[in-house]
Coordinates of C-alpha atoms in Angstrom, one line a residue:
M30 CA 71.9 -17.4 41.8
T31 CA 68.6 -19.2 42.6
F32 CA 65.4 -17.5 43.8
S33 CA 65.9 -19.0 47.3
S34 CA 69.4 -17.5 47.5
S35 CA 68.1 -14.1 46.5
L36 CA 65.4 -14.4 49.1
F37 CA 67.9 -15.4 51.8
F38 CA 70.1 -12.4 50.9
A39 CA 67.1 -10.1 50.9
K40 CA 66.3 -11.3 54.4
S41 CA 69.8 -10.7 55.6
L42 CA 69.6 -7.1 54.2
I43 CA 66.6 -6.4 56.4
F44 CA 67.3 -8.6 59.4
P45 CA 71.1 -9.2 59.5
K46 CA 72.3 -11.8 62.0
A47 CA 75.0 -9.5 63.4
E48 CA 73.3 -6.4 64.8
K49 CA 75.1 -3.2 64.0
K50 CA 74.2 0.4 63.5
S51 CA 72.7 0.9 60.0
S52 CA 71.3 4.1 58.7
A53 CA 70.0 2.3 55.6
R54 CA 67.9 -0.1 57.8
K55 CA 66.5 2.8 59.8
S56 CA 65.7 4.5 56.5
L57 CA 64.0 1.3 55.2
F58 CA 61.8 1.0 58.3
G59 CA 61.1 4.7 58.1
A60 CA 59.9 4.2 54.5
M61 CA 57.8 1.3 55.7
L62 CA 56.2 3.6 58.2
C63 CA 55.6 6.2 55.6
I64 CA 53.9 3.7 53.3
G65 CA 51.6 2.6 56.2
L66 CA 50.7 6.1 57.1
S67 CA 49.9 7.0 53.5
I68 CA 47.6 4.0 53.1
V69 CA 45.6 5.0 56.2
P70 CA 44.0 8.1 54.7
L71 CA 43.6 6.4 51.3
I72 CA 41.6 3.6 52.8
V73 CA 39.5 6.0 54.9
V74 CA 38.9 8.4 52.0
V75 CA 37.8 5.5 49.6
S76 CA 35.5 4.0 52.2
V77 CA 33.9 7.3 53.4
T78 CA 33.5 8.5 49.8
N79 CA 31.9 5.2 48.7
G80 CA 29.6 5.3 51.7
M81 CA 28.6 8.9 51.1
I82 CA 28.0 8.4 47.4
E83 CA 26.0 5.2 48.0
G84 CA 23.9 6.9 50.7
M85 CA 23.2 9.9 48.4
T86 CA 22.5 7.7 45.5
D87 CA 20.0 5.5 47.4
R88 CA 18.1 8.6 48.6
I89 CA 18.1 10.3 45.2
I90 CA 16.7 7.1 43.5
G91 CA 14.3 6.1 46.3
L92 CA 12.9 9.5 47.2
S93 CA 13.1 11.6 44.1
S94 CA 12.9 9.7 40.8
S95 CA 12.5 6.0 41.7
H96 CA 14.0 3.6 39.2
M97 CA 12.1 5.2 36.3
Q98 CA 9.9 8.2 36.1
A99 CA 7.1 8.9 33.5
Y100 CA 6.3 12.5 32.7
L101 CA 2.7 12.7 31.6
A102 CA 1.2 15.2 29.2
D103 CA -1.0 17.6 31.3
S104 CA -3.7 17.8 28.6
I105 CA -4.8 14.2 28.6
D106 CA -8.0 13.0 30.3
Q107 CA -6.1 10.4 32.4
V108 CA -4.7 13.2 34.7
S109 CA -8.1 15.0 35.2
S110 CA -8.8 13.2 38.6
P111 CA -6.9 11.2 41.2
E112 CA -8.9 8.1 40.3
K113 CA -8.1 8.3 36.6
L114 CA -4.4 8.9 37.3
H115 CA -4.2 5.9 39.6
A116 CA -5.9 3.7 37.0
Y117 CA -3.6 4.9 34.3
A118 CA -0.5 4.2 36.5
K119 CA -1.7 0.7 37.5
G120 CA -1.7 -0.3 33.8
L121 CA 2.1 -0.4 34.0
L122 CA 1.9 -3.3 36.5
D123 CA 0.9 -5.6 33.5
I124 CA 4.5 -5.2 32.3
E125 CA 6.6 -8.0 33.7
G126 CA 9.4 -6.6 35.8
I127 CA 7.6 -3.5 37.1
N128 CA 6.7 -4.1 40.7
T129 CA 5.1 -0.9 42.0
V130 CA 4.0 2.5 40.8
Y131 CA 3.5 5.8 42.6
P132 CA 1.5 8.5 40.8
Q133 CA 2.2 12.1 41.9
V134 CA 1.4 15.7 41.1
E135 CA 4.2 18.2 41.3
I136 CA 3.5 21.9 41.7
S137 CA 5.9 24.8 42.2
A138 CA 4.4 27.3 44.6
L139 CA 5.1 29.7 47.4
A140 CA 4.8 28.9 51.1
V141 CA 4.1 31.6 53.6
G142 CA 5.1 31.0 57.3
K143 CA 4.9 33.1 60.4
K144 CA 7.5 35.7 59.4
S145 CA 8.9 34.6 56.1
R146 CA 8.1 32.9 52.8
S147 CA 9.9 30.5 50.5
G148 CA 9.6 28.8 47.2
I149 CA 8.5 25.2 47.5
E150 CA 8.0 22.0 45.5
I151 CA 4.7 20.4 46.3
R152 CA 4.6 16.6 45.9
A153 CA 1.0 15.4 46.0
M154 CA 1.0 11.6 46.5
D155 CA -0.9 8.9 48.3
K156 CA -1.5 9.4 52.0
D157 CA 0.2 6.2 52.9
I158 CA 3.3 6.9 50.8
F159 CA 5.5 7.1 53.9
S160 CA 4.6 3.6 55.1
K161 CA 4.0 2.0 51.7
N162 CA 7.2 3.1 49.9
P163 CA 10.2 1.2 51.4
S164 CA 12.6 4.1 50.6
F165 CA 10.3 6.7 52.2
K166 CA 10.0 4.4 55.2
E167 CA 13.7 3.8 55.5
F168 CA 15.2 7.3 54.8
F169 CA 12.7 9.8 56.1
Q170 CA 13.1 10.4 59.8
I171 CA 10.3 12.3 61.7
Q172 CA 11.8 15.3 63.4
E173 CA 8.5 16.7 64.9
G174 CA 4.9 15.7 65.0
S175 CA 3.5 12.4 63.5
L176 CA 2.0 11.0 60.3
Q177 CA -1.2 9.9 62.0
E178 CA -3.3 13.0 61.1
Y179 CA -1.8 13.2 57.6
E180 CA -2.7 9.6 56.8
S181 CA -6.0 9.3 58.5
S182 CA -7.7 12.7 58.4
E183 CA -9.5 14.3 55.5
G184 CA -8.3 17.7 56.6
K185 CA -5.7 19.9 55.0
Y186 CA -2.5 18.5 56.5
A187 CA 1.0 18.6 55.1
V188 CA 4.4 17.0 55.7
I189 CA 7.3 19.4 55.2
G190 CA 11.1 19.1 55.2
K191 CA 13.2 20.2 58.2
K192 CA 15.1 23.0 56.3
L193 CA 11.8 24.5 55.1
A194 CA 10.4 24.3 58.6
D195 CA 13.4 26.2 59.9
D196 CA 13.2 28.8 57.2
L197 CA 9.5 29.4 57.8
E198 CA 9.8 29.1 61.6
L199 CA 7.2 26.3 61.6
H200 CA 6.6 23.5 64.0
A201 CA 4.2 20.5 64.1
G202 CA 0.6 21.8 64.5
D203 CA 1.4 25.3 63.0
S204 CA -0.6 26.6 60.1
F205 CA 1.0 28.0 56.9
K206 CA -0.3 29.1 53.6
I207 CA 0.5 27.9 50.1
I208 CA 0.1 30.3 47.2
S209 CA -0.4 28.7 43.8
T210 CA -1.4 30.6 40.6
R211 CA -4.4 30.3 38.3
R212 CA -5.6 32.1 35.3
V213 CA -8.9 34.0 35.6
N214 CA -10.3 35.9 32.6
G215 CA -6.9 35.7 30.9
K216 CA -5.0 37.1 33.9
I217 CA -2.8 35.3 36.4
S218 CA -4.1 35.5 40.0
P219 CA -2.9 33.9 43.2
K220 CA -4.9 31.2 45.0
L221 CA -4.3 31.0 48.8
T222 CA -4.8 27.8 50.7
S223 CA -4.1 27.1 54.4
F224 CA -2.6 23.9 55.6
T225 CA -1.5 22.5 59.0
V226 CA 1.9 20.9 59.5
S227 CA 1.3 17.3 60.5
A228 CA 5.0 16.3 60.6
I229 CA 8.4 17.6 59.9
V230 CA 10.8 15.1 58.3
S231 CA 14.3 14.8 57.1
S232 CA 16.0 12.4 54.7
G233 CA 19.5 13.3 56.1
Y234 CA 20.4 15.0 52.8
Q235 CA 19.2 18.5 53.0
E236 CA 20.0 19.4 49.4
L237 CA 17.5 16.8 48.3
D238 CA 14.5 17.6 50.5
Q239 CA 14.8 21.2 51.5
F240 CA 11.9 22.5 49.4
W241 CA 9.6 19.5 49.5
V242 CA 6.1 19.7 50.8
F243 CA 4.0 16.5 50.8
L244 CA 0.2 16.7 50.4
P245 CA -2.4 14.0 49.9
I246 CA -3.1 13.8 46.2
E247 CA -6.9 14.2 46.7
I248 CA -6.4 17.4 48.6
A249 CA -4.1 18.8 45.9
Y250 CA -6.8 18.2 43.3
S251 CA -9.6 19.7 45.3
S252 CA -7.7 22.7 46.9
L253 CA -4.9 23.9 44.7
S254 CA -4.6 25.3 41.2
L255 CA -3.3 22.7 38.9
E256 CA -2.7 24.9 35.9
S257 CA 1.0 24.7 36.2
A258 CA 1.1 21.2 37.7
G259 CA 3.3 18.4 36.4
Y260 CA 2.0 14.8 36.4
T261 CA 4.5 12.0 37.0
I262 CA 4.6 8.4 37.9
M263 CA 7.4 6.9 39.9
I264 CA 8.1 3.3 38.6
E265 CA 9.9 0.7 40.7
T266 CA 11.5 -2.5 39.5
S267 CA 13.3 -5.2 41.4
D268 CA 16.7 -3.6 40.9
A269 CA 17.6 0.0 39.9
F270 CA 21.0 -1.2 38.6
S271 CA 19.5 -4.1 36.6
S272 CA 20.6 -4.5 32.9
N273 CA 16.9 -5.0 32.2
L274 CA 16.0 -1.4 33.0
P275 CA 16.4 -0.2 29.4
R276 CA 14.0 -2.9 28.2
L277 CA 11.4 -2.0 30.9
Q278 CA 11.9 1.7 29.9
F279 CA 11.1 0.8 26.3
Q280 CA 8.0 -1.2 27.3
A281 CA 6.7 1.6 29.5
R282 CA 7.2 4.1 26.6
S283 CA 5.2 1.7 24.4
Y284 CA 2.4 1.7 27.0
F285 CA 2.1 5.5 27.2
G286 CA 2.7 6.1 23.5
R287 CA 2.9 9.8 22.7
F288 CA 1.3 10.8 26.0
A289 CA 4.4 10.5 28.2
N290 CA 8.2 10.5 28.3
V291 CA 9.8 7.8 30.4
Y292 CA 13.4 8.3 31.8
R293 CA 15.6 6.1 33.9
W294 CA 17.1 7.4 37.2
D295 CA 20.6 7.7 35.7
E296 CA 19.2 9.9 32.9
I297 CA 17.3 12.2 35.2
H298 CA 20.2 12.7 37.6
A299 CA 23.1 12.4 35.2
A300 CA 24.8 15.6 36.3
E301 CA 24.7 14.7 40.0
F302 CA 26.3 11.2 39.4
E303 CA 28.9 12.6 37.0
N304 CA 29.9 15.0 39.8
F305 CA 30.0 12.2 42.4
S306 CA 32.2 10.1 40.1
S307 CA 34.6 12.9 39.2
T308 CA 35.0 13.9 42.9
K309 CA 35.7 10.3 43.9
V310 CA 38.3 9.9 41.1
M311 CA 40.0 13.2 42.1
L312 CA 40.2 12.2 45.8
I313 CA 41.7 8.8 44.9
F314 CA 44.2 10.4 42.6
V315 CA 45.4 12.8 45.3
M316 CA 45.7 10.0 47.8
L317 CA 47.7 7.8 45.3
L318 CA 50.1 10.7 44.8
I319 CA 50.7 10.6 48.6
V320 CA 51.4 6.9 48.3
L321 CA 53.8 7.6 45.4
V322 CA 55.7 10.1 47.5
A323 CA 55.9 7.6 50.3
S324 CA 57.2 5.0 47.9
V325 CA 60.0 7.2 46.8
N326 CA 61.4 6.9 50.4
I327 CA 61.8 3.2 49.6
S328 CA 64.0 4.1 46.6
S329 CA 66.2 6.3 48.8
A330 CA 66.4 3.5 51.5
I331 CA 67.5 0.9 48.8
I332 CA 70.2 3.3 47.5
M333 CA 71.6 3.6 51.1
L334 CA 71.3 -0.1 51.5
V335 CA 73.3 -0.8 48.3
M336 CA 76.0 1.6 49.5
E337 CA 76.2 -0.1 52.9
R338 CA 76.3 -3.6 51.5
R339 CA 78.8 -3.1 48.7
K340 CA 81.2 -5.5 50.4
E341 CA 78.6 -8.3 50.6
I342 CA 77.7 -7.7 47.0
A343 CA 81.3 -8.0 45.9
I344 CA 81.8 -11.2 47.8
L345 CA 78.6 -12.7 46.4
K346 CA 79.5 -11.8 42.8
S347 CA 83.0 -13.2 43.3
I348 CA 81.6 -16.6 44.2
G349 CA 79.2 -16.6 41.2
A350 CA 76.1 -14.6 42.1
S351 CA 74.4 -13.2 39.0
P352 CA 73.5 -9.5 38.5
R353 CA 69.9 -10.6 38.1
G354 CA 70.0 -12.4 41.5
I355 CA 71.5 -9.4 43.3
K356 CA 68.9 -7.1 41.7
R357 CA 66.2 -9.5 42.7
S358 CA 67.3 -9.5 46.3
F359 CA 67.1 -5.7 46.6
L360 CA 63.7 -5.7 44.8
L361 CA 62.5 -8.3 47.3
A362 CA 63.7 -6.1 50.2
A363 CA 61.7 -3.2 48.7
L364 CA 58.7 -5.5 48.3
A365 CA 59.0 -6.6 51.9
C366 CA 59.2 -3.0 53.0
A367 CA 56.0 -2.1 51.1
S368 CA 54.3 -5.2 52.4
G369 CA 55.2 -4.3 56.0
G370 CA 53.7 -0.8 55.4
I371 CA 50.5 -2.4 54.1
L372 CA 50.2 -4.7 57.0
F373 CA 50.6 -1.7 59.3
G374 CA 48.4 0.8 57.4
L375 CA 45.6 -1.5 56.2
P376 CA 44.1 -2.6 59.6
L377 CA 44.5 0.9 61.0
G378 CA 42.8 2.4 57.9
L379 CA 39.9 -0.1 58.1
L380 CA 39.5 0.5 61.8
L381 CA 39.2 4.3 61.3
A382 CA 36.9 3.9 58.4
V383 CA 34.5 1.6 60.4
N384 CA 34.4 4.2 63.2
A385 CA 34.4 7.3 60.9
N386 CA 31.0 8.5 62.3
N387 CA 32.1 8.2 65.9
I388 CA 35.5 9.9 65.2
I389 CA 33.8 12.8 63.4
K390 CA 31.3 13.2 66.2
L391 CA 34.1 13.2 68.8
I392 CA 36.1 15.8 66.8
E393 CA 32.9 17.9 66.5
N394 CA 32.2 17.7 70.2
I395 CA 35.8 18.8 71.0
I396 CA 35.6 21.7 68.6
N397 CA 32.2 22.8 69.9
F398 CA 33.5 22.6 73.5
F399 CA 36.1 25.2 72.8
I400 CA 33.7 27.3 70.7
H401 CA 31.2 27.4 73.6
L402 CA 33.9 28.9 75.8
F403 CA 33.8 32.0 73.6
S404 CA 30.4 32.0 72.0
G405 CA 27.1 30.0 71.9
N406 CA 27.5 28.9 68.3
E407 CA 27.9 25.3 67.1
I408 CA 29.4 23.8 64.0
K409 CA 28.5 20.6 62.2
L410 CA 31.3 18.8 60.4
L411 CA 28.8 16.9 58.4
D412 CA 26.6 19.8 57.3
P413 CA 23.3 18.3 56.0
A414 CA 23.2 21.2 53.4
Y415 CA 26.1 19.5 51.6
Y416 CA 26.5 16.0 53.0
L417 CA 24.6 13.2 54.7
T418 CA 24.3 13.7 58.4
E419 CA 25.6 10.2 58.9
I420 CA 28.1 8.3 56.7
P421 CA 26.8 4.8 55.6
L422 CA 29.4 2.2 56.2
E423 CA 30.8 0.9 52.9
L424 CA 34.1 -1.0 52.7
P425 CA 35.0 -1.4 49.0
F426 CA 37.2 -4.5 49.2
G427 CA 37.7 -4.6 45.4
Q428 CA 39.2 -1.0 45.5
I429 CA 41.2 -1.8 48.6
L430 CA 42.8 -4.8 46.7
I431 CA 43.6 -2.4 43.9
I432 CA 45.2 0.0 46.4
I433 CA 47.4 -2.9 47.8
I434 CA 48.5 -4.0 44.3
A435 CA 49.2 -0.4 43.2
T436 CA 51.3 0.2 46.4
L437 CA 53.4 -2.9 45.7
L438 CA 53.9 -2.1 42.1
L439 CA 54.8 1.5 42.8
S440 CA 57.4 0.3 45.4
L441 CA 58.9 -2.1 42.9
L442 CA 58.9 0.6 40.2
V443 CA 60.8 3.2 42.2
S444 CA 63.3 0.6 43.5
Y445 CA 64.1 -0.9 40.1
I446 CA 66.9 1.5 39.1
P447 CA 68.9 1.3 42.4
S448 CA 68.4 -2.5 42.5
K449 CA 69.6 -2.8 38.9
K450 CA 72.7 -0.7 39.7
A451 CA 73.4 -3.0 42.6
G452 CA 73.4 -5.9 40.3
R453 CA 75.8 -4.2 37.9
E454 CA 78.4 -3.5 40.6
K455 CA 81.9 -4.8 39.7
P456 CA 83.4 -6.8 42.6
L457 CA 87.0 -5.8 41.7
D458 CA 86.3 -2.1 41.7
I459 CA 84.4 -2.5 45.1
L460 CA 87.2 -4.5 46.7
R461 CA 89.9 -2.0 45.6
T462 CA 88.1 0.8 47.4
L463 CA 87.6 -1.1 50.7

């Protein structure tokens, strides 16, 4: 039995010339529908998860650690003034492959607002960091106020995160106090400094920026206690994922010698990215289980199809059809069913993935409409405390191809045994029972 003959018989199994009622065909088309419906959430989950992870990764790298970060010893003379720290950082630009550097002073302190207080992480950097750094410029959105006074004035202005502003009940133009600690005559005493909120910003990922307070680096040196400060340099290259990053890390370490430790972004945030990866793998595993369950429906449909077409199988084998050819026909029918499900589910899944933000917003509005009927509260499906406020669009075509291949292989796998049994049917035994 040639391949073309097997293909022709497979076609007649799915689309017989003489239309008649067939439970097996209904089951086969039902299995195809199940395959399509199981692929839809898998495509959406993979696309949304990839977009979320990419958006979080870009923000963590661009706003927190940069491509590499150098942690300087706080006892060296190079950190004693802003000018010396800048000069020390600029020495890294002599290394080929390092494009820009951003020195900063980090201080853990206490912020006191109108009615409450909160622990904060002060990041003292250049005044123009929000316009000079591409990641700051892209990811930070101004919620209130402006950066004009912060960048142009010599006064004590600060830029704070949206979550911190809500916790301290602060708005643009309000004053708040920062309490840092210093040692006087061997005793730790607080140092109180007042600042004005120039702007309130958000990166869209609250977990990252909820405690950040940005100050001009010169103001931090002149107004705050630096006894517990940490001195770091954010180092940017042409590509955070470049294979040359370890080499640049080694050269940067050689430049600093024993006065600094240099770490790559994937070393600083190893725990976060392991969590991202494990979550993504678990979600895909669960979705593939759904596809596997849907594929089992194809096996049931093939069994019913074999039972219905025993007469045709007997006639074909009587005129010389081989068991392998019969088995191949039913496997082709199962493959066609899976392909039909893919052709149905793939475009629908991609359509939903592309419009994921609009769909989530629509669902959120519908839920809030009913909530407003009973109370004045609102919910956010994309809570910035845990997720990005907007999902970046990312269609992982490589992973989608793997999903398609896995679906086809699973369908063939679960259909192999009933197809093999169909090929082993004995024509005389079948004809005696008819």
